[in-house]
XYZ file of C-alpha atoms in Angstrom:
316
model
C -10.398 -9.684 26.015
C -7.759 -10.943 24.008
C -4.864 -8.819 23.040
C -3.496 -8.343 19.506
C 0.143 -6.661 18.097
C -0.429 -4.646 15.371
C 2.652 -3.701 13.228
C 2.003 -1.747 10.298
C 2.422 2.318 8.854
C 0.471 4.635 8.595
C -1.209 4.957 5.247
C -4.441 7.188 4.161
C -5.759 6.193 7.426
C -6.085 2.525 6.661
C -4.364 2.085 10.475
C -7.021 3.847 11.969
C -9.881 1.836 10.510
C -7.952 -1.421 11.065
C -7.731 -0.297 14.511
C -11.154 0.700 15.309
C -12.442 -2.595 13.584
C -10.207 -4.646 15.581
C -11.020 -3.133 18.979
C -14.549 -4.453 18.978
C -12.312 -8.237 19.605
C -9.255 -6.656 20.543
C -7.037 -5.163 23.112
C -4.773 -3.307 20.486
C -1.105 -2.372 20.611
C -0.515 -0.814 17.987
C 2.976 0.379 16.603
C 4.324 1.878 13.482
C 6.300 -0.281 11.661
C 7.653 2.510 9.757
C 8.448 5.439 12.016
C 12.181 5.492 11.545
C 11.924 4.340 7.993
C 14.086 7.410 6.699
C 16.743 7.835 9.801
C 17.553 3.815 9.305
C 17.772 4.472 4.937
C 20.523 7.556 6.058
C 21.808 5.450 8.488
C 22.411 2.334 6.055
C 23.580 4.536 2.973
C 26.942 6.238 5.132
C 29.101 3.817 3.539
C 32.384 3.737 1.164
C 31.639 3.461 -2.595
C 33.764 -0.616 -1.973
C 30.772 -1.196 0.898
C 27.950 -0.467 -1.131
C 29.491 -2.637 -4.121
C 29.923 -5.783 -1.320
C 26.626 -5.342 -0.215
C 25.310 -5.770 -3.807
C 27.646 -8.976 -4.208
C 26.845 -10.477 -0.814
C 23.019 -10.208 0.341
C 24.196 -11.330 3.734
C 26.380 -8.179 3.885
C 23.362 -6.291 2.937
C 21.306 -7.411 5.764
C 23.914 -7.356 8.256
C 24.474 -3.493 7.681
C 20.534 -3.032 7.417
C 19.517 -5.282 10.874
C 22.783 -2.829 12.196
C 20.859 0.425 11.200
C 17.393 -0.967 12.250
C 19.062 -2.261 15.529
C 19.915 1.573 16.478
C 16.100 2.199 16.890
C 15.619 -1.618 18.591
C 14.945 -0.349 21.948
C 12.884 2.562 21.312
C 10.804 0.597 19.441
C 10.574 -2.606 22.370
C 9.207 0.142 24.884
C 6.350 1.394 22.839
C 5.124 -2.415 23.244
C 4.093 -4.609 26.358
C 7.313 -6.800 26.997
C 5.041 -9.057 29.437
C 5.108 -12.841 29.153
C 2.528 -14.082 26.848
C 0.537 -10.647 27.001
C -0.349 -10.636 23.076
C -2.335 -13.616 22.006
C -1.967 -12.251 18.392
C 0.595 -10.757 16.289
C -0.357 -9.143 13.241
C 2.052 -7.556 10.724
C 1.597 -5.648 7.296
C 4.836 -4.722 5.806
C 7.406 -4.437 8.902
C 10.191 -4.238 6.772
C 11.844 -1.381 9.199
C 11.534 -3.301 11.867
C 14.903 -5.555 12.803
C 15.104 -9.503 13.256
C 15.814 -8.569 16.824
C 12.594 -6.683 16.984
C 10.477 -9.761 16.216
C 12.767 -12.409 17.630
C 12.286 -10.363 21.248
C 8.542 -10.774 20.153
C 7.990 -14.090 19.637
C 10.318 -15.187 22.908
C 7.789 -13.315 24.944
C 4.770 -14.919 23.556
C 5.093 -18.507 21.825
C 2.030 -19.306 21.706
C 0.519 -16.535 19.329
C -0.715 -16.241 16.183
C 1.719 -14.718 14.043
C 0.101 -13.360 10.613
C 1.803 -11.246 8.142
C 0.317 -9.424 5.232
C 2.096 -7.470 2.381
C 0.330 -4.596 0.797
C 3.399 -4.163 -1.032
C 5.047 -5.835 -4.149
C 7.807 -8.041 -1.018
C 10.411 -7.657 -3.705
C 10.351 -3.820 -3.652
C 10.704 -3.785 0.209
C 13.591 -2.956 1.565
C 14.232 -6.861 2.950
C 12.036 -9.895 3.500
C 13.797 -12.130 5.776
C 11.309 -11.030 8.579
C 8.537 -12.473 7.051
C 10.240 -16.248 8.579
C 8.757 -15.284 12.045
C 5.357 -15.550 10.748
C 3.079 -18.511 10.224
C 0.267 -17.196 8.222
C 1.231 -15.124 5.446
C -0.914 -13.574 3.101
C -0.194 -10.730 0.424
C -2.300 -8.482 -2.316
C 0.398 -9.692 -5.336
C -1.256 -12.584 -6.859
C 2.275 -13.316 -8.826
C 3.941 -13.269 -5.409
C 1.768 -15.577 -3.981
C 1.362 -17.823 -6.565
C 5.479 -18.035 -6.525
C 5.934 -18.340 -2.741
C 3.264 -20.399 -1.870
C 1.115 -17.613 0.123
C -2.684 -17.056 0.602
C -3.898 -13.967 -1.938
C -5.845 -11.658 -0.284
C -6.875 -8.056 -1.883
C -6.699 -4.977 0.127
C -9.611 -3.301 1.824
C -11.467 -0.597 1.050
C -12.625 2.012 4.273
C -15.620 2.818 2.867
C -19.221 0.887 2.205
C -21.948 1.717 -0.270
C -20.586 5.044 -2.075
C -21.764 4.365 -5.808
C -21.643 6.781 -8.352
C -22.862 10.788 -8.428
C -25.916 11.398 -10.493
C -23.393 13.783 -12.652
C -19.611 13.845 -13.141
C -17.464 16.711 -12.550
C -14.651 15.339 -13.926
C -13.487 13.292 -16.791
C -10.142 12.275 -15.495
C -8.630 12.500 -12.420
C -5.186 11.740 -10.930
C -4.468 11.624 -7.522
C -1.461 10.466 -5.784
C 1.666 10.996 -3.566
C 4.510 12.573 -5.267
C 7.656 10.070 -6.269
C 8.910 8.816 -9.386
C 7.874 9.877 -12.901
C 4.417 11.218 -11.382
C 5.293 14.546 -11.986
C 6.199 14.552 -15.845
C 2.750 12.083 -16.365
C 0.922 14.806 -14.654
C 1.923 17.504 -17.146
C 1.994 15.334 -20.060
C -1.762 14.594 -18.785
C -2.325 18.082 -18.653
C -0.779 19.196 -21.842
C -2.485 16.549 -24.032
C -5.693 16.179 -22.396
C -6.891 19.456 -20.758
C -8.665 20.847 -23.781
C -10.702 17.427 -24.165
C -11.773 16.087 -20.822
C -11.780 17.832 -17.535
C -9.273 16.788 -15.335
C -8.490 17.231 -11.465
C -4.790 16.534 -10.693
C -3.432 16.073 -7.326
C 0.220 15.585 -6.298
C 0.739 15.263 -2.506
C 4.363 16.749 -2.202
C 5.371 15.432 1.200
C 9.093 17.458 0.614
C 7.106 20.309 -0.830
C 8.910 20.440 -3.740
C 6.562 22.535 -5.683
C 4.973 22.021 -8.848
C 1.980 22.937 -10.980
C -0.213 20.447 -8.856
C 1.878 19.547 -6.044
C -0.081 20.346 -2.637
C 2.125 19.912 0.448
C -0.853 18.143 2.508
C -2.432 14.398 1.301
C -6.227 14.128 0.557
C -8.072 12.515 3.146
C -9.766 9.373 2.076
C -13.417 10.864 2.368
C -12.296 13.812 -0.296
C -10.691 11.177 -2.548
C -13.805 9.125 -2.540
C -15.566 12.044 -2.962
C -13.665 13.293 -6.210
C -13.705 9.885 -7.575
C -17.674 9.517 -7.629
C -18.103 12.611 -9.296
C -15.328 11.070 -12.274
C -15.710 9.005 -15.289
C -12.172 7.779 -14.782
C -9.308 7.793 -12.560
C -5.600 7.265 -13.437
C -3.595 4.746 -11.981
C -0.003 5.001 -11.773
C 1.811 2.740 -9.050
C 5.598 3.016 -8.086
C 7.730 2.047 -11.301
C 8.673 -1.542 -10.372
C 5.200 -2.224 -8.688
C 3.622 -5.452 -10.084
C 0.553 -5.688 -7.555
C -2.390 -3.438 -7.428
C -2.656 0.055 -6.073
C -6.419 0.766 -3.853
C -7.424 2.540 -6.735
C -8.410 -0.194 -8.502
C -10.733 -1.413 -5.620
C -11.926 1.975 -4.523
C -12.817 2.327 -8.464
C -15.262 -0.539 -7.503
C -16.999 1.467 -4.797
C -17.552 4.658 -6.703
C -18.096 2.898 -10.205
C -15.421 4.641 -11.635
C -13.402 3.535 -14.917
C -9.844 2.955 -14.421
C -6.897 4.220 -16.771
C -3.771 2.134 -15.340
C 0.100 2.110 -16.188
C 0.222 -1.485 -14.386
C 0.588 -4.019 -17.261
C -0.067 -6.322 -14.575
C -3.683 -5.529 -13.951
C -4.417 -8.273 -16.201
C -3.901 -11.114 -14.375
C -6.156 -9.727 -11.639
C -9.968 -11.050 -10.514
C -10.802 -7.037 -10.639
C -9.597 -6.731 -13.904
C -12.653 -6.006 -16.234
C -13.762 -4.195 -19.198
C -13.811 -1.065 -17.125
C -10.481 -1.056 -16.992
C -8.079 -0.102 -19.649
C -4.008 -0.642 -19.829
C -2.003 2.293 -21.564
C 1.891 2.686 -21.558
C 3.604 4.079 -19.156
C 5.321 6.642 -21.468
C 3.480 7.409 -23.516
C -0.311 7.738 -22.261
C -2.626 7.183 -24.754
C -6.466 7.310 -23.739
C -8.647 5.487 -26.076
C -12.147 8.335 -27.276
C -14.221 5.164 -26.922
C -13.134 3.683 -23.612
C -14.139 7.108 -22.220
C -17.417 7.485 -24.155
C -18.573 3.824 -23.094
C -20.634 3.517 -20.076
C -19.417 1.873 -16.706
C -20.574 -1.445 -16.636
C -21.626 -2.905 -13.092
C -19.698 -6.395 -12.831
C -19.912 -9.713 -10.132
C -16.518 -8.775 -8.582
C -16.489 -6.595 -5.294
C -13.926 -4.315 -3.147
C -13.143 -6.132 0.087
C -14.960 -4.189 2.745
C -12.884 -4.268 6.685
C -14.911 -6.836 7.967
C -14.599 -9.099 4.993
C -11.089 -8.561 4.795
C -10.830 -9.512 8.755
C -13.114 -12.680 8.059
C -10.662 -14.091 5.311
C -7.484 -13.670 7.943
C -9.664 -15.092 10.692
C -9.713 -12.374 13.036
């Protein structure tokens, strides 16, 4: 059997599925590309106020002092992995921005003759770098803007599940769901305050630094009880990271339980899954249309990308 590298982080499960799909071809060694993501940010920030301002001015400054931080966590990260001579026949990546140059240069000395695939499920300008995406020879990523300026081979994200559809009868109206960060927190009360005596709404914040909050919860949904909500909803609302261009799984998962989507992302528009069951509102000021929520979802010829599909189009 054939061995594979997976580098990615963890994320609503989506490593375990890729995992489990993967092992019916693959040997997998698997790490997380991400483990040390916020003891190499502290370690990068301890500068002077003049620091910071050079590594603004100079990008190579900026990666120097960023490959130094990363390169503090180099070794534990090489022993989690088999340093063998051409032991990995593949080496698949999705994101590894955490992980330094000396990380994947160690990689590819040890096996030259690999596959080396990459695949953002992030907007690559909002990671942290993206020189280590030279080490790879396939690249794909979800941001058709992205790809269309670099070159790449578009490829959605997958959904985990198969086959859902909708619930005979909706519980909800409106839901949000999503991990606490940015300007979440005021939309969800603005939501609340505007809406709550219209449409019946289910909002929930995952507050990884518990925080607190009117519908913070200090433990994520899993993906089966997010599915689950969304089937029983008429809508969902979709609000990605502030300077994210590409689309969130929402907008695919929407596809699976034929759910209408309410998005923030102006940038939905120039997407194959944009359709007429999906509505763009402004960021600040969220305004949800009476009709758009009284009109029927309409089944359309565009599909979520189930695992297996997803693997197919990499060639895995």
């Amino acid at each position: 059997m054939d061995r594979l590298l997976l580098l990615m982080p963890r994320f609503m499960d989506y490593e375990k599925s890729l995992k489990e799909y993967l092992n019916r071809k693959y040997e997998i060694c698997w790490l997380d590309s991400d483990e040390f993501d916020q003891e190499i940010l502290d370690k990068f920030s301890k500068c002077n106020k003049i620091r910071w301002g050079v590594r603004h001015l100079f990008r190579k400054c900026f990666n120097h002092d960023l490959e130094k931080a990363e390169g503090f966590f180099l070794e534990n990260e090489l022993n989690k992995i088999i340093l063998e001579k051409n032991y990995f026949s593949v080496v698949f990546c999705i994101n590894g921005s955490y992980l330094s140059d000396e990380f994947y240069k160690k990689v590819r000395m040890l096996n030259p003759n690999a596959r080396y695939i990459y695949y953002a499920w992030d907007d690559v300008s909002n990671l942290i770098k993206k020189n280590h995406i030279r080490y790879f020879d396939e690249i794909y990523s979800y941001n058709i803007i992205e790809c269309k300026k670099n070159k790449w081979n578009y490829l959605p994200v997958f959904v985990q599940e198969s086959g859902v559809g909708h619930s005979k009868e909706d519980k909800y109206d409106i839901v949000f769901i999503g991990s606490l960060n940015d300007d979440r927190r005021k939309i969800a009360d603005d939501l609340y305050e505007k809406y709550s005596s219209s449409y019946r709404l289910f909002i929930y914040l995952y507050d990884k630094e518990n925080i607190g909050g009117r519908f913070c919860h200090n433990s994520p949904l899993t993906n089966k009880q997010y599915i689950s909500i969304m089937r029983e909803s008429k809508a969902i609302l979709d609000v990605p990271q502030i300077c994210q261009k590409g689309p969130t799984t929402r907008a695919f998962d929407a596809l699976l339980t034929e759910t209408k989507v309410i998005t923030v992302n102006k940038y939905m528009k120039y997407y194959p899954v944009y359709s007429d069951n999906m509505i763009i509102v402004d960021r600040d000021n969220i305004n949800i249309p009476d009709n758009f929520m009284a009109k029927e979802y309409v089944i359309n010829s565009y599909h979520s990308l189930s695992i297996d599909m997803w693997i197919k189009k990499i060639g895995l």
